[in-house]
Structure formats: C-alpha cells, structure tokens
mmCIF file of C-alpha atoms and ligand atoms in Angstrom:
data_model
loop_
_atom_site.group_PDB
_atom_site.id
_atom_site.type_symbol
_atom_site.label_atom_id
_atom_site.label_comp_id
_atom_site.label_asym_id
_atom_site.label_seq_id
_atom_site.Cartn_x
_atom_site.Cartn_y
_atom_site.Cartn_z
ATOM 1 C CA MET A 1 -6.521 -36.005 -3.846
ATOM 2 C CA THR A 2 -10.163 -35.014 -3.632
ATOM 3 C CA GLU A 3 -12.408 -34.829 -6.661
ATOM 4 C CA LEU A 4 -12.552 -31.057 -6.253
ATOM 5 C CA ALA A 5 -8.767 -30.782 -6.308
ATOM 6 C CA ASP A 6 -8.657 -33.042 -9.380
ATOM 7 C CA ARG A 7 -11.162 -30.895 -11.246
ATOM 8 C CA LEU A 8 -9.426 -27.655 -10.243
ATOM 9 C CA HIS A 9 -6.025 -28.890 -11.352
ATOM 10 C CA GLY A 10 -7.500 -30.287 -14.565
ATOM 11 C CA VAL A 11 -9.031 -26.916 -15.431
ATOM 12 C CA GLN A 12 -5.792 -25.093 -14.550
ATOM 13 C CA GLN A 13 -3.910 -27.414 -16.909
ATOM 14 C CA ARG A 14 -6.445 -26.925 -19.698
ATOM 15 C CA ILE A 15 -6.181 -23.130 -19.299
ATOM 16 C CA ALA A 16 -2.399 -23.310 -19.527
ATOM 17 C CA ALA A 17 -2.607 -25.572 -22.586
ATOM 18 C CA ALA A 18 -5.093 -23.226 -24.280
ATOM 19 C CA ALA A 19 -2.786 -20.272 -23.608
ATOM 20 C CA ARG A 20 0.275 -22.050 -25.009
ATOM 21 C CA ALA A 21 -1.719 -23.175 -28.070
ATOM 22 C CA ALA A 22 -2.509 -19.492 -28.682
ATOM 23 C CA ASP A 23 1.160 -18.500 -28.204
ATOM 24 C CA ARG A 24 0.317 -16.770 -24.963
ATOM 25 C CA ASP A 25 1.914 -16.939 -21.524
ATOM 26 C CA PRO A 26 -0.395 -18.950 -19.207
ATOM 27 C CA ALA A 27 0.354 -16.381 -16.474
ATOM 28 C CA GLU A 28 -1.644 -13.807 -18.487
ATOM 29 C CA VAL A 29 -4.875 -15.714 -17.804
ATOM 30 C CA THR A 30 -6.566 -15.479 -14.390
ATOM 31 C CA LEU A 31 -8.968 -18.234 -13.395
ATOM 32 C CA VAL A 32 -11.986 -16.837 -11.539
ATOM 33 C CA VAL A 33 -13.796 -19.784 -9.949
ATOM 34 C CA VAL A 34 -17.546 -19.130 -10.087
ATOM 35 C CA THR A 35 -19.173 -20.359 -6.888
ATOM 36 C CA LYS A 36 -22.746 -19.013 -7.087
ATOM 37 C CA PHE A 37 -25.244 -21.359 -5.394
ATOM 38 C CA GLN A 38 -22.368 -23.319 -3.817
ATOM 39 C CA PRO A 39 -22.065 -23.650 -0.047
ATOM 40 C CA VAL A 40 -19.417 -21.758 1.927
ATOM 41 C CA ASP A 41 -17.673 -25.045 2.822
ATOM 42 C CA LEU A 42 -16.884 -25.597 -0.822
ATOM 43 C CA LEU A 43 -15.451 -22.083 -1.142
ATOM 44 C CA GLN A 44 -13.310 -22.739 1.924
ATOM 45 C CA GLU A 45 -12.028 -25.975 0.348
ATOM 46 C CA LEU A 46 -11.153 -24.091 -2.819
ATOM 47 C CA TYR A 47 -9.420 -21.444 -0.730
ATOM 48 C CA ASP A 48 -7.368 -24.168 0.975
ATOM 49 C CA LEU A 49 -6.409 -25.417 -2.500
ATOM 50 C CA GLY A 50 -5.033 -21.951 -3.270
ATOM 51 C CA VAL A 51 -7.951 -20.278 -5.071
ATOM 52 C CA ARG A 52 -8.075 -16.526 -4.354
ATOM 53 C CA ASP A 53 -10.312 -15.244 -7.199
ATOM 54 C CA PHE A 54 -13.984 -16.081 -6.656
ATOM 55 C CA GLY A 55 -16.920 -15.121 -8.877
ATOM 56 C CA GLU A 56 -20.389 -14.605 -7.444
ATOM 57 C CA SER A 57 -23.522 -13.315 -9.139
ATOM 58 C CA ARG A 58 -26.111 -12.663 -6.469
ATOM 59 C CA HIS A 59 -26.451 -10.248 -3.580
ATOM 60 C CA PRO A 60 -26.768 -10.951 -0.613
ATOM 61 C CA GLU A 61 -25.398 -14.480 -1.141
ATOM 62 C CA ALA A 62 -22.091 -12.966 -2.265
ATOM 63 C CA ARG A 63 -21.926 -10.645 0.754
ATOM 64 C CA ASP A 64 -22.385 -13.522 3.205
ATOM 65 C CA LYS A 65 -19.649 -15.560 1.530
ATOM 66 C CA ALA A 66 -17.284 -12.578 1.506
ATOM 67 C CA ALA A 67 -17.841 -12.203 5.248
ATOM 68 C CA ALA A 68 -17.090 -15.903 5.831
ATOM 69 C CA LEU A 69 -13.835 -16.193 3.874
ATOM 70 C CA PRO A 70 -10.395 -14.701 4.622
ATOM 71 C CA ASP A 71 -9.626 -11.119 3.617
ATOM 72 C CA ASP A 72 -7.148 -11.912 0.871
ATOM 73 C CA VAL A 73 -9.864 -13.216 -1.460
ATOM 74 C CA VAL A 74 -10.553 -11.133 -4.568
ATOM 75 C CA TRP A 75 -14.333 -11.010 -5.056
ATOM 76 C CA HIS A 76 -15.555 -10.712 -8.629
ATOM 77 C CA PHE A 77 -19.216 -9.730 -8.921
ATOM 78 C CA ILE A 78 -20.320 -11.144 -12.287
ATOM 79 C CA GLY A 79 -24.123 -11.095 -12.173
ATOM 80 C CA GLN A 80 -26.648 -8.549 -13.352
ATOM 81 C CA LEU A 81 -26.723 -5.776 -10.814
ATOM 82 C CA GLN A 82 -29.744 -3.706 -9.835
ATOM 83 C CA THR A 83 -28.972 -0.030 -9.417
ATOM 84 C CA ASN A 84 -30.432 0.041 -5.901
ATOM 85 C CA LYS A 85 -28.055 -2.731 -4.765
ATOM 86 C CA ALA A 86 -24.925 -1.299 -6.360
ATOM 87 C CA ARG A 87 -23.545 0.510 -3.332
ATOM 88 C CA GLN A 88 -24.061 -2.515 -1.082
ATOM 89 C CA VAL A 89 -22.236 -4.769 -3.536
ATOM 90 C CA ALA A 90 -19.400 -2.230 -3.781
ATOM 91 C CA LYS A 91 -18.724 -2.706 -0.066
ATOM 92 C CA TYR A 92 -17.352 -6.228 -0.520
ATOM 93 C CA ALA A 93 -16.718 -6.668 -4.258
ATOM 94 C CA ASP A 94 -13.218 -5.947 -5.550
ATOM 95 C CA VAL A 95 -14.205 -6.089 -9.214
ATOM 96 C CA ILE A 96 -17.640 -5.635 -10.790
ATOM 97 C CA HIS A 97 -17.707 -7.313 -14.229
ATOM 98 C CA SER A 98 -21.279 -6.400 -15.128
ATOM 99 C CA VAL A 99 -21.388 -2.603 -15.462
ATOM 100 C CA ASP A 100 -23.642 -1.913 -18.429
ATOM 101 C CA ARG A 101 -25.517 1.367 -17.988
ATOM 102 C CA ILE A 102 -25.144 4.944 -16.929
ATOM 103 C CA GLU A 103 -27.396 4.641 -13.847
ATOM 104 C CA LEU A 104 -25.145 1.935 -12.468
ATOM 105 C CA ILE A 105 -22.016 4.003 -13.070
ATOM 106 C CA GLU A 106 -23.639 6.939 -11.287
ATOM 107 C CA ALA A 107 -24.626 4.748 -8.340
ATOM 108 C CA LEU A 108 -21.048 3.444 -8.030
ATOM 109 C CA ASP A 109 -19.319 6.796 -8.561
ATOM 110 C CA GLY A 110 -17.300 7.767 -5.520
ATOM 111 C CA ARG A 111 -16.208 4.194 -4.724
ATOM 112 C CA GLU A 112 -12.678 2.848 -5.140
ATOM 113 C CA LEU A 113 -13.430 -0.128 -7.333
ATOM 114 C CA ASP A 114 -12.286 -2.032 -10.424
ATOM 115 C CA VAL A 115 -15.012 -2.255 -13.036
ATOM 116 C CA LEU A 116 -15.496 -3.941 -16.389
ATOM 117 C CA LEU A 117 -18.015 -2.971 -19.025
ATOM 118 C CA GLN A 118 -20.276 -5.872 -19.937
ATOM 119 C CA VAL A 119 -20.911 -6.120 -23.666
ATOM 120 C CA ASP A 120 -24.017 -7.788 -25.093
ATOM 121 C CA LEU A 121 -22.938 -9.239 -28.422
ATOM 122 C CA GLY A 122 -26.376 -10.701 -29.075
ATOM 123 C CA ILE A 123 -28.015 -7.350 -29.835
ATOM 124 C CA PRO A 124 -27.862 -6.381 -33.492
ATOM 125 C CA GLU A 125 -27.264 -2.635 -33.813
ATOM 126 C CA GLY A 126 -30.564 -0.801 -33.624
ATOM 127 C CA GLY A 127 -32.517 -3.835 -32.478
ATOM 128 C CA SER A 128 -33.110 -6.190 -29.631
ATOM 129 C CA GLU A 129 -33.128 -9.947 -29.829
ATOM 130 C CA GLY A 130 -33.444 -12.929 -27.560
ATOM 131 C CA PRO A 131 -33.300 -13.019 -23.769
ATOM 132 C CA SER A 132 -30.598 -10.615 -22.661
ATOM 133 C CA ARG A 133 -27.885 -11.905 -20.360
ATOM 134 C CA GLY A 134 -27.025 -8.329 -19.462
ATOM 135 C CA GLY A 135 -24.653 -5.931 -21.112
ATOM 136 C CA ALA A 136 -24.681 -2.843 -23.271
ATOM 137 C CA LYS A 137 -24.558 -2.973 -27.025
ATOM 138 C CA PRO A 138 -21.110 -2.436 -28.526
ATOM 139 C CA SER A 139 -21.937 1.007 -29.930
ATOM 140 C CA ALA A 140 -22.801 2.287 -26.420
ATOM 141 C CA ILE A 141 -19.556 1.104 -24.854
ATOM 142 C CA PRO A 142 -17.191 4.020 -25.673
ATOM 143 C CA PHE A 143 -19.622 6.514 -24.120
ATOM 144 C CA LEU A 144 -19.942 4.417 -20.953
ATOM 145 C CA ALA A 145 -16.158 4.044 -20.850
ATOM 146 C CA GLY A 146 -15.772 7.808 -20.982
ATOM 147 C CA ARG A 147 -18.191 8.232 -18.098
ATOM 148 C CA ILE A 148 -16.248 5.741 -15.948
ATOM 149 C CA VAL A 149 -12.957 7.458 -16.730
ATOM 150 C CA GLU A 150 -14.461 10.752 -15.495
ATOM 151 C CA SER A 151 -15.758 9.176 -12.284
ATOM 152 C CA ASP A 152 -14.255 9.663 -8.874
ATOM 153 C CA GLY A 153 -12.670 6.350 -7.837
ATOM 154 C CA LEU A 154 -13.880 3.835 -10.408
ATOM 155 C CA ARG A 155 -11.037 2.182 -12.319
ATOM 156 C CA LEU A 156 -12.020 0.939 -15.762
ATOM 157 C CA ARG A 157 -10.112 -2.330 -16.225
ATOM 158 C CA GLY A 158 -11.660 -3.641 -19.439
ATOM 159 C CA VAL A 159 -14.591 -5.528 -20.911
ATOM 160 C CA MET A 160 -16.629 -8.635 -20.159
ATOM 161 C CA THR A 161 -19.094 -10.763 -22.078
ATOM 162 C CA VAL A 162 -21.213 -13.859 -21.781
ATOM 163 C CA ALA A 163 -21.237 -15.519 -25.208
ATOM 164 C CA PRO A 164 -24.752 -15.073 -26.638
ATOM 165 C CA LEU A 165 -26.896 -18.182 -26.861
ATOM 166 C CA GLY A 166 -27.395 -19.490 -30.363
ATOM 167 C CA MET A 167 -24.421 -17.667 -31.853
ATOM 168 C CA PRO A 168 -21.041 -19.251 -32.623
ATOM 169 C CA VAL A 169 -18.501 -18.304 -29.952
ATOM 170 C CA VAL A 170 -15.487 -17.608 -32.156
ATOM 171 C CA PRO A 171 -16.969 -14.551 -33.933
ATOM 172 C CA ALA A 172 -18.496 -13.405 -30.623
ATOM 173 C CA PHE A 173 -15.130 -13.429 -28.858
ATOM 174 C CA SER A 174 -13.406 -11.732 -31.762
ATOM 175 C CA ALA A 175 -16.106 -9.020 -31.709
ATOM 176 C CA LEU A 176 -15.387 -8.582 -27.994
ATOM 177 C CA ARG A 177 -11.726 -8.111 -28.771
ATOM 178 C CA MET A 178 -12.595 -5.293 -31.163
ATOM 179 C CA VAL A 179 -14.729 -3.638 -28.480
ATOM 180 C CA SER A 180 -11.786 -4.011 -26.101
ATOM 181 C CA GLU A 181 -9.567 -2.156 -28.546
ATOM 182 C CA ARG A 182 -12.058 0.709 -28.760
ATOM 183 C CA VAL A 183 -12.207 0.895 -24.968
ATOM 184 C CA ARG A 184 -8.419 1.079 -24.823
ATOM 185 C CA GLY A 185 -8.676 4.115 -27.099
ATOM 186 C CA VAL A 186 -10.526 5.816 -24.220
ATOM 187 C CA ALA A 187 -8.712 4.149 -21.286
ATOM 188 C CA PRO A 188 -5.303 2.757 -22.353
ATOM 189 C CA ASP A 189 -4.902 0.636 -19.191
ATOM 190 C CA ALA A 190 -8.250 -1.125 -19.584
ATOM 191 C CA SER A 191 -6.659 -4.308 -20.896
ATOM 192 C CA TRP A 192 -8.714 -6.984 -19.145
ATOM 193 C CA ILE A 193 -10.953 -9.213 -21.245
ATOM 194 C CA SER A 194 -13.302 -11.294 -19.092
ATOM 195 C CA ALA A 195 -14.695 -14.056 -21.296
ATOM 196 C CA GLY A 196 -14.985 -17.807 -21.314
ATOM 197 C CA MET A 197 -16.943 -20.187 -19.097
ATOM 198 C CA SER A 198 -16.765 -23.971 -18.592
ATOM 199 C CA GLY A 199 -17.865 -24.708 -22.153
ATOM 200 C CA ASP A 200 -15.954 -22.111 -24.131
ATOM 201 C CA PHE A 201 -12.851 -20.957 -22.253
ATOM 202 C CA ARG A 202 -10.472 -22.436 -24.819
ATOM 203 C CA GLU A 203 -11.928 -20.256 -27.588
ATOM 204 C CA ALA A 204 -11.991 -17.232 -25.262
ATOM 205 C CA ILE A 205 -8.300 -17.648 -24.429
ATOM 206 C CA ALA A 206 -7.499 -17.968 -28.136
ATOM 207 C CA ALA A 207 -9.286 -14.617 -28.623
ATOM 208 C CA GLY A 208 -7.298 -12.892 -25.869
ATOM 209 C CA ALA A 209 -9.254 -13.450 -22.638
ATOM 210 C CA THR A 210 -7.313 -12.383 -19.548
ATOM 211 C CA HIS A 211 -9.969 -13.605 -17.081
ATOM 212 C CA VAL A 212 -11.969 -16.793 -17.514
ATOM 213 C CA ARG A 213 -15.020 -17.324 -15.280
ATOM 214 C CA ILE A 214 -15.388 -21.026 -14.676
ATOM 215 C CA GLY A 215 -18.000 -22.638 -12.467
ATOM 216 C CA SER A 216 -19.247 -26.147 -13.108
ATOM 217 C CA ALA A 217 -16.032 -27.524 -14.661
ATOM 218 C CA VAL A 218 -14.369 -26.885 -11.281
ATOM 219 C CA THR A 219 -17.174 -27.241 -8.751
ATOM 220 C CA GLY A 220 -19.338 -29.878 -10.420
ATOM 221 C CA PRO A 221 -22.979 -29.204 -11.302
ATOM 222 C CA ARG A 222 -25.020 -26.540 -9.487
ATOM 223 C CA SER A 223 -28.401 -27.461 -8.066
ATOM 224 C CA THR A 224 -30.114 -24.262 -9.266
ATOM 225 C CA GLY A 225 -29.648 -21.300 -11.539
ATOM 226 C CA LEU A 226 -27.806 -20.722 -14.797
HETATM 227 C C1 PLP B 301 -22.520 -18.923 -13.914
HETATM 228 C C2 PLP B 301 -21.660 -18.005 -14.676
HETATM 229 C C3 PLP B 301 -20.392 -18.407 -15.162
HETATM 230 C C4 PLP B 301 -19.842 -19.817 -14.997
HETATM 231 O O1 PLP B 301 -20.573 -20.723 -15.760
HETATM 232 P P1 PLP B 301 -20.118 -22.259 -15.909
HETATM 233 O O2 PLP B 301 -20.772 -22.694 -17.165
HETATM 234 O O3 PLP B 301 -20.607 -22.971 -14.709
HETATM 235 O O4 PLP B 301 -18.630 -22.283 -16.024
HETATM 236 C C5 PLP B 301 -19.620 -17.455 -15.809
HETATM 237 N N1 PLP B 301 -20.057 -16.186 -16.002
HETATM 238 C C6 PLP B 301 -21.261 -15.772 -15.562
HETATM 239 C C7 PLP B 301 -21.678 -14.364 -15.812
HETATM 240 C C8 PLP B 301 -22.093 -16.668 -14.899
HETATM 241 O O5 PLP B 301 -23.296 -16.242 -14.469
#
C-alpha cells in the first residue's frame, strides 16, 4: 500500500472510531478530503482509492481540477468566496460551504446548488476580534437562512465553521450545534454540520459534525497556504 492509501485509511478509521465513541453511526459522517494546493495527480490517486468528496478553496485552481477529474466527484467549495467570482464557482461546485453574506446569496440566486452558511464563532456579539476566517456572526445566521430559503434554486443544507484560533474547540463546536438548531427552525432539512479539520475532527464529530474537511492528515503537508 502507498503512504497516501495508508493515511487515507487511517483517517477513515479514526473518523469511524470517533463516531462510535459518540454513539453515532460512522455512516453519518462524510469525509471531504481537502486538496487545495495539491497537484491533480494526487487528486487522481485519491479518486482511484475511492474518494469522491473533494474540498477546494480557491478559484480558478478548483475549476481546473474539476475539469480534470471524472464527473462523479462531488466538489465542495470551502474557501472565502468573492461576490464577483460566485457565479463562476457555481458552475462546477456542487456544494458551497462558505456562504456568509447577503451579496453572495444574491449573486448565487437562480443556481441549483447546495449551500451551507459559514458561522464565525470568533466574533463576540456586537464586536469584531482577531483575523476573520470568514463567516457571519451567529446572530445574523437566521436572517441569511431565510433569504436562502426564499431563493430560486439554492438548497440550504446546513452550517459550517472553522474553529476560531485561540479559542477552545469544544465550546466552539457546541455553539455551532446551537446555531444549527436555529437554522433548522427556518429550514428543517438543513441538517448538515460541516466542522472539523485534521487537528480537531474528533471533537467535531462528538459535537455532531456530518461533514469533516480534512487535508493534511490525508495528503501530507501542503507547500503553501493555510
Ligand atoms: C485547509 C482547510 C481545511 C483542511 O485543513 P487541514 O488542517 O489540512 O485538515 C478545512 N477547512 C478549510 C476551510 C480549509 O481552508
């Protein structure tokens, strides 16, 4: 077995173990392998190992990879998205995890697309703090959810977060779960919770994550970027 296959299978086993430890069915948790900055050959290898959910964070890199891989891949766009690139990204992305403002929803309106609302748990209500990793503050989320529900074609699937730097992850993920419950008050089917990366997916799964976005633990270190 290759090193890549070893790492992939190791992560799959750790996800399943984390789910069972939380009394959850491992099949409820989707592994999205984050491949930003990685070459297409590596994505093709992952595809050959059975990976179908890929996470990318940059346009046009993501577009070029989507064009190079088979059609049955599910492309998850997880990076911050500029309003003027939204419609281009919607052409190849199946799910956009990083919807966080009204302008973006308006730019995407009219597309058939799964979207998640990105929540910034690092912003205290009424303030701003630290370098933002994208996302809307929790109090803004129900309004944004309502706007997506009224759109023509956008399907609100749930919420996403990147655990804020310098804050313990357990309270962050439990705060996300509360936001998820409020969103389900507006859109009952919006049950996805996208949370957890290489360093914190165990805690995210314990808090109810349905989608974990894992890069380096599967692919090895990236040369650039986050
Ligand atoms: C890069 C990235 C990940 C994956 O991070 P790793 O620490 O490599 O697992 C997950 N989510 C987002 C939004 C990212 O940008």
